Tab-separated table of C-alpha atoms in Angstrom:
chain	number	residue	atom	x	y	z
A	114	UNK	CA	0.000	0.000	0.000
A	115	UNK	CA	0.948	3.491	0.130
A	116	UNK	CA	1.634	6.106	2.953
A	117	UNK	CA	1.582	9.835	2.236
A	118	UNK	CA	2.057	11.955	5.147
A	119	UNK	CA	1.046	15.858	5.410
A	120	UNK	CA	0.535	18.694	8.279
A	121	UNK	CA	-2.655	18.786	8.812
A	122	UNK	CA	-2.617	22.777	8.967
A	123	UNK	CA	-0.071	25.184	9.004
A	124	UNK	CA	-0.237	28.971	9.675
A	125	UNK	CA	1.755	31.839	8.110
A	126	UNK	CA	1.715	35.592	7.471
A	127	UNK	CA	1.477	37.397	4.460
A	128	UNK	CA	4.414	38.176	2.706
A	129	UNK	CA	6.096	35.767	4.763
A	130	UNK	CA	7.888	32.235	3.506
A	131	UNK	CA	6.362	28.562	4.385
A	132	UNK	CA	7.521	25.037	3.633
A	133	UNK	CA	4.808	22.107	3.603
A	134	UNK	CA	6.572	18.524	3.966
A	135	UNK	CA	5.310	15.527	2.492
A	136	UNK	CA	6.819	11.854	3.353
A	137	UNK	CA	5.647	9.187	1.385
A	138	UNK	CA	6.182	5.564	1.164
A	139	UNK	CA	5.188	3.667	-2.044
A	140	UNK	CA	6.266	0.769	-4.657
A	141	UNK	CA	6.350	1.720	-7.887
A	142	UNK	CA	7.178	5.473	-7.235
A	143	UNK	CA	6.735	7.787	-11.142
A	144	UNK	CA	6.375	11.211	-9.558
A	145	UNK	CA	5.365	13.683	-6.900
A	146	UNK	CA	2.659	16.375	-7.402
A	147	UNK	CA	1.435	19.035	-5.421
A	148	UNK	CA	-1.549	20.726	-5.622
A	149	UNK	CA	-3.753	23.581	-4.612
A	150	UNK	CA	-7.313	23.394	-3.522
A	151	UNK	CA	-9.942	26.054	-1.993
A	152	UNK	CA	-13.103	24.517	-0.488
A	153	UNK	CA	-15.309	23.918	-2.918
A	154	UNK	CA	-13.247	23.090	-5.571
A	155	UNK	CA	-11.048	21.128	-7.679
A	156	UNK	CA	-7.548	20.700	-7.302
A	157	UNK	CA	-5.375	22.752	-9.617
A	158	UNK	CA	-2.060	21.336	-10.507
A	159	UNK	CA	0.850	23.380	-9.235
A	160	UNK	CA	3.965	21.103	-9.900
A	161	UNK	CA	5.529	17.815	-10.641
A	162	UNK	CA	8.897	16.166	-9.347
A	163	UNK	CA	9.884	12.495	-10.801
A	164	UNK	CA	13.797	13.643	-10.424
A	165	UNK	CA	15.549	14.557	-7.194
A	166	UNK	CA	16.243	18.476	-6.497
A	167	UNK	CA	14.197	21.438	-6.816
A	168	UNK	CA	11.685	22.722	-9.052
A	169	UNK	CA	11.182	26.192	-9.533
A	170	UNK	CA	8.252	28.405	-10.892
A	171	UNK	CA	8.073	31.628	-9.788
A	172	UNK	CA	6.736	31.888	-6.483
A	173	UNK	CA	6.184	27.789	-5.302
A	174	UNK	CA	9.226	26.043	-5.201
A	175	UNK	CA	8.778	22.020	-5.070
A	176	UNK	CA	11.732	19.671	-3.965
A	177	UNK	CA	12.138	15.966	-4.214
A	178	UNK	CA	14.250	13.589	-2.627
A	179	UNK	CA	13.173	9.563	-3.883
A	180	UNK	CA	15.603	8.093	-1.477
A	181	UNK	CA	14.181	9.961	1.447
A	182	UNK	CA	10.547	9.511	-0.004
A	183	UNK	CA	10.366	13.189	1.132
A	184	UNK	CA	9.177	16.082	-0.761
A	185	UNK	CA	8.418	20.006	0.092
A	186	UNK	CA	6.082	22.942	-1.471
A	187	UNK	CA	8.120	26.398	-0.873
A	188	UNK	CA	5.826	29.287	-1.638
A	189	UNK	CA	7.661	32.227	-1.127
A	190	UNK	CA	6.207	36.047	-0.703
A	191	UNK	CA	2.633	34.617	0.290
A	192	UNK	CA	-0.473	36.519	-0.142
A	193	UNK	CA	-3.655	36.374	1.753
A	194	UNK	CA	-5.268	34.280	-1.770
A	195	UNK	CA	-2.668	31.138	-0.819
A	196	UNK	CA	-4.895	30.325	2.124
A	197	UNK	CA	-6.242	26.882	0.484
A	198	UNK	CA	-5.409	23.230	1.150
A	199	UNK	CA	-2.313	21.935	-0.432
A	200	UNK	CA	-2.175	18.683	-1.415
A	201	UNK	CA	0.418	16.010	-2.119
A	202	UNK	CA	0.028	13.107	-4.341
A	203	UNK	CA	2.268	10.265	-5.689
A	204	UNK	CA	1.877	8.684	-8.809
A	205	UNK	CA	2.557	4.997	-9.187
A	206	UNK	CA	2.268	1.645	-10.840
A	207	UNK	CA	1.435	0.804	-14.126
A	208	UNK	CA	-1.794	2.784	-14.699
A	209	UNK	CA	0.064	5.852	-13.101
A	210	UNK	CA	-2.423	6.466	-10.515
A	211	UNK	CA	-2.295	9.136	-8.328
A	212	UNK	CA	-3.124	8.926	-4.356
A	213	UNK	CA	-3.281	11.954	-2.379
A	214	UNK	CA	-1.867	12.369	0.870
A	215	UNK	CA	-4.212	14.117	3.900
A	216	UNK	CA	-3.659	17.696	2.570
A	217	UNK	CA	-2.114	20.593	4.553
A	218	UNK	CA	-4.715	23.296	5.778
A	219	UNK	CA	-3.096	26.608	4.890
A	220	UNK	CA	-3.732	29.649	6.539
A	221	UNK	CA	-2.236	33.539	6.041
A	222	UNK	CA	-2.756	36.378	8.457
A	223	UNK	CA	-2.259	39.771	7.929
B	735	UNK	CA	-5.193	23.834	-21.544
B	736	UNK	CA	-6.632	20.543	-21.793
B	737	UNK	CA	-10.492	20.912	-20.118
B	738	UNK	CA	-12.393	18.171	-18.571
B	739	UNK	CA	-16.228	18.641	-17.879
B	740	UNK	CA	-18.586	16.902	-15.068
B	741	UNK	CA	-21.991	16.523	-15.374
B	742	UNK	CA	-23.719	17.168	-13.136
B	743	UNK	CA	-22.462	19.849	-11.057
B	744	UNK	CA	-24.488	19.431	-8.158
B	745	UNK	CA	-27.368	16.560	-7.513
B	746	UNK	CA	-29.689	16.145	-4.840
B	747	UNK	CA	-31.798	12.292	-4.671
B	748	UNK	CA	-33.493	10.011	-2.259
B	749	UNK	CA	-31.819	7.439	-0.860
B	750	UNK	CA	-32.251	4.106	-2.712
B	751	UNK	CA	-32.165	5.920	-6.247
B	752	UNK	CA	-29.411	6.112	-8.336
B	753	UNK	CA	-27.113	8.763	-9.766
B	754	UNK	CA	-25.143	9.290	-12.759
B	755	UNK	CA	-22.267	11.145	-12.915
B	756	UNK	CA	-20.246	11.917	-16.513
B	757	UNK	CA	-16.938	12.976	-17.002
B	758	UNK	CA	-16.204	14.720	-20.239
B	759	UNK	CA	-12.534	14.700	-21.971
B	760	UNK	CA	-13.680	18.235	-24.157
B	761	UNK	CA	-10.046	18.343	-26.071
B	762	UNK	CA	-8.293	15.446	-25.747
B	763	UNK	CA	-8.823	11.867	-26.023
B	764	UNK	CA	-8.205	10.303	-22.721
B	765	UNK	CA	-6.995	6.654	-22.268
B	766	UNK	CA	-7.253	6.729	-18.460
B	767	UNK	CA	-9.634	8.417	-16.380
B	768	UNK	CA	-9.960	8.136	-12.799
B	769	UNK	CA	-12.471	8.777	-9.935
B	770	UNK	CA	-12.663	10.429	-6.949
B	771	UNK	CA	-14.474	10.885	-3.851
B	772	UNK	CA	-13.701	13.732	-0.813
B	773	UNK	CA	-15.649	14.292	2.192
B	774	UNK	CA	-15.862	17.397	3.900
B	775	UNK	CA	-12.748	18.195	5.227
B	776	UNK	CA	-10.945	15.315	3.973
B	777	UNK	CA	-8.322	15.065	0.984
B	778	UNK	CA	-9.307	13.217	-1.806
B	779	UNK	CA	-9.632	9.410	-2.022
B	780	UNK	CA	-9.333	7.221	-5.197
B	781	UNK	CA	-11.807	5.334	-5.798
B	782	UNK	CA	-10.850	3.459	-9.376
B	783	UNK	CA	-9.028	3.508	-12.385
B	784	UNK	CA	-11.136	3.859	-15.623
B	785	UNK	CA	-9.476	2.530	-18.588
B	786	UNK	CA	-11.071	2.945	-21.843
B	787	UNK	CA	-12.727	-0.338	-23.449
B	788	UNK	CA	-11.675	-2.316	-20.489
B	789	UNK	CA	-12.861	-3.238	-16.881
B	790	UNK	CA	-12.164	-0.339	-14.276
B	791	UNK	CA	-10.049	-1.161	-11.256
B	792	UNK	CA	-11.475	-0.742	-8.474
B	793	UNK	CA	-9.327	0.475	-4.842
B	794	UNK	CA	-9.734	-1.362	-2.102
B	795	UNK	CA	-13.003	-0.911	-0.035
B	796	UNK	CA	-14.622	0.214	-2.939
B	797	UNK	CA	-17.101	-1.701	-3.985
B	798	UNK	CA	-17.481	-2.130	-7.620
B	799	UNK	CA	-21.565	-3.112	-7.665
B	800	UNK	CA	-22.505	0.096	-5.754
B	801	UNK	CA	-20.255	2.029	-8.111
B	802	UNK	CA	-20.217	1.384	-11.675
B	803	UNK	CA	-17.781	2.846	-13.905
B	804	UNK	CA	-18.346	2.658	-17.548
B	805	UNK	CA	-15.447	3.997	-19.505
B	806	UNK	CA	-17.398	3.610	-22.975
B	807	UNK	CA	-14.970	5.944	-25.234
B	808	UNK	CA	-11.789	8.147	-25.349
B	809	UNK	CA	-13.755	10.997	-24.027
B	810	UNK	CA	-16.493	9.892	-21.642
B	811	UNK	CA	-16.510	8.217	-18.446
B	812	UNK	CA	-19.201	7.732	-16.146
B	813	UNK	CA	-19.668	6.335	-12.488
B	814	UNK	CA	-23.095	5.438	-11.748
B	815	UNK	CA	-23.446	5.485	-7.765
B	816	UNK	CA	-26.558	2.398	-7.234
B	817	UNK	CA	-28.774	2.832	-4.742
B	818	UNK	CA	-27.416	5.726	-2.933
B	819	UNK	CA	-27.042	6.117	0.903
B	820	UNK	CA	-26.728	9.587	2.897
B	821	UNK	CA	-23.032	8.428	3.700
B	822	UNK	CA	-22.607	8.373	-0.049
B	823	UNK	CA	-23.104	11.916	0.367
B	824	UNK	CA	-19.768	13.256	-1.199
B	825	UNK	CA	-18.134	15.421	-3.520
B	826	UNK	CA	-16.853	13.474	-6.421
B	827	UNK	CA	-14.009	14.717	-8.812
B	828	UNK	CA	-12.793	12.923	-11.948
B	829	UNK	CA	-9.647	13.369	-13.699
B	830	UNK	CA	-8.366	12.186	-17.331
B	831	UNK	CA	-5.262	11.460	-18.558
B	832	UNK	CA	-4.653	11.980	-22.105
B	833	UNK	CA	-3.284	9.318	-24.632
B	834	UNK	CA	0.095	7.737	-24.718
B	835	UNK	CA	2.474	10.015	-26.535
B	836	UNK	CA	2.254	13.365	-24.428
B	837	UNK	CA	3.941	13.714	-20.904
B	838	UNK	CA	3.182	10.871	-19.133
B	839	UNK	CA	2.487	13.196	-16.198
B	840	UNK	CA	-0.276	15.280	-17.227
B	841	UNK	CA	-3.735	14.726	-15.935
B	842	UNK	CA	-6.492	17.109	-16.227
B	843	UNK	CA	-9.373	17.422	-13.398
B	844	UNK	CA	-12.542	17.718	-13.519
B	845	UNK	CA	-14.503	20.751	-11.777
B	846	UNK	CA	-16.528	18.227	-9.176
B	847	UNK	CA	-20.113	17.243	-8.716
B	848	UNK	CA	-21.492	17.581	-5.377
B	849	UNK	CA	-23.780	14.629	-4.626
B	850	UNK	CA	-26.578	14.920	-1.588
B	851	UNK	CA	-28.395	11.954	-1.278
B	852	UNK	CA	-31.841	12.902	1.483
């Protein structure tokens, strides 16, 4: 089976930096996603790791580390719209399914 | 961007009826399509893999006579929740991925349908 492994919440202040760890155990590992999701909605895709190191685009940074089975979302310079869930999923096996950890509960204050 | 449609958005039925929920590839073709359910609060859990022209796979606890997934072309997929319970009460997202030959990566979600069941 898998294991995917999230804060629950986290709390941070605008215009401030946070880091959201994910561990993860799987068989089969492809790739590491993280996305964004306000109540209500979807997800939306924010980035994708399948090689070690650190993925930039602009201000979410995503790192990856398979022999850890550890990953992180950076978001730098946050603004009071980041406030969502963030979610991190691993894809894996042959069908390249994706299974989302619990999600991380992100709040900004002023 | 690639766009994938749910039908319907939100659905409200009695319990014992059943529901049908689609999930529309609009500009792709889509080999793979999976399901989705979240509770409140909750992150999302798969439910099964929808492969077109073949039997989904199912997760386990799922069970696969309650939830019927019909994956009958390259841009439609459907999960048909059988005589539905309160606790199916959920919010159910599909995603697609499109064919073999793009980044193996991509995968395109759907914008949910909210299911009440009274």
């Amino acid at each position: 089976g898998q294991n995917i492994d999230q804060p629950t919440e986290m709390t941070a202040t605008e215009g401030a930096i946070v880091q959201i760890n994910c561990t993860y155990q799987t068989s089969g590992f492809n790739g590491l996603f993280w996305y964004q999701q306000h109540a209500g909605e979807a997800p939306t895709f924010l980035s994708y790791n399948v090689l070690d190191g650190l993925e930039e685009k602009g201000r979410f940074s995503s790192f990856l580390s398979r022999s850890k089975g550890y990953s992180y979302l950076l978001l730098k310079e946050l603004q009071m719209k980041d406030s969502a869930s963030y979610l991190c999923a691993v894809q894996s096996g042959g069908y390249q399914k994706v299974t989302f950890g619990t999600g991380t509960k992100l709040q900004v204050i002023p | 961007g690639a766009v994938v449609s749910q039908h319907p958005s939100r659905v409200i039925c009695k319990s014992g009826t059943s529901v049908k929920i689609e999930c529309r590839s609009l500009d792709f073709q889509a080999t793979t399509m999976f399901w989705y359910r979240q509770f409140p609060k909750q992150s999302l859990m798969l439910m099964a893999t929808s492969n077109e022209g073949s039997k989904a796979t199912y997760e386990q606890g799922v069970e696969k006579d309650k939830f019927l997934i019909n994956h009958a072309s390259l841009t439609l997929s459907t999960l048909t929740v059988t005589s539905a319970h309160p606790e199916d009460s959920s919010f159910y997202i599909c995603s697609a991925r499109p064919q073999p030959g793009t980044e193996i990566h991509e995968q395109y979600f759907g914008p949910g349908t909210r299911l009440t069941v009274t």
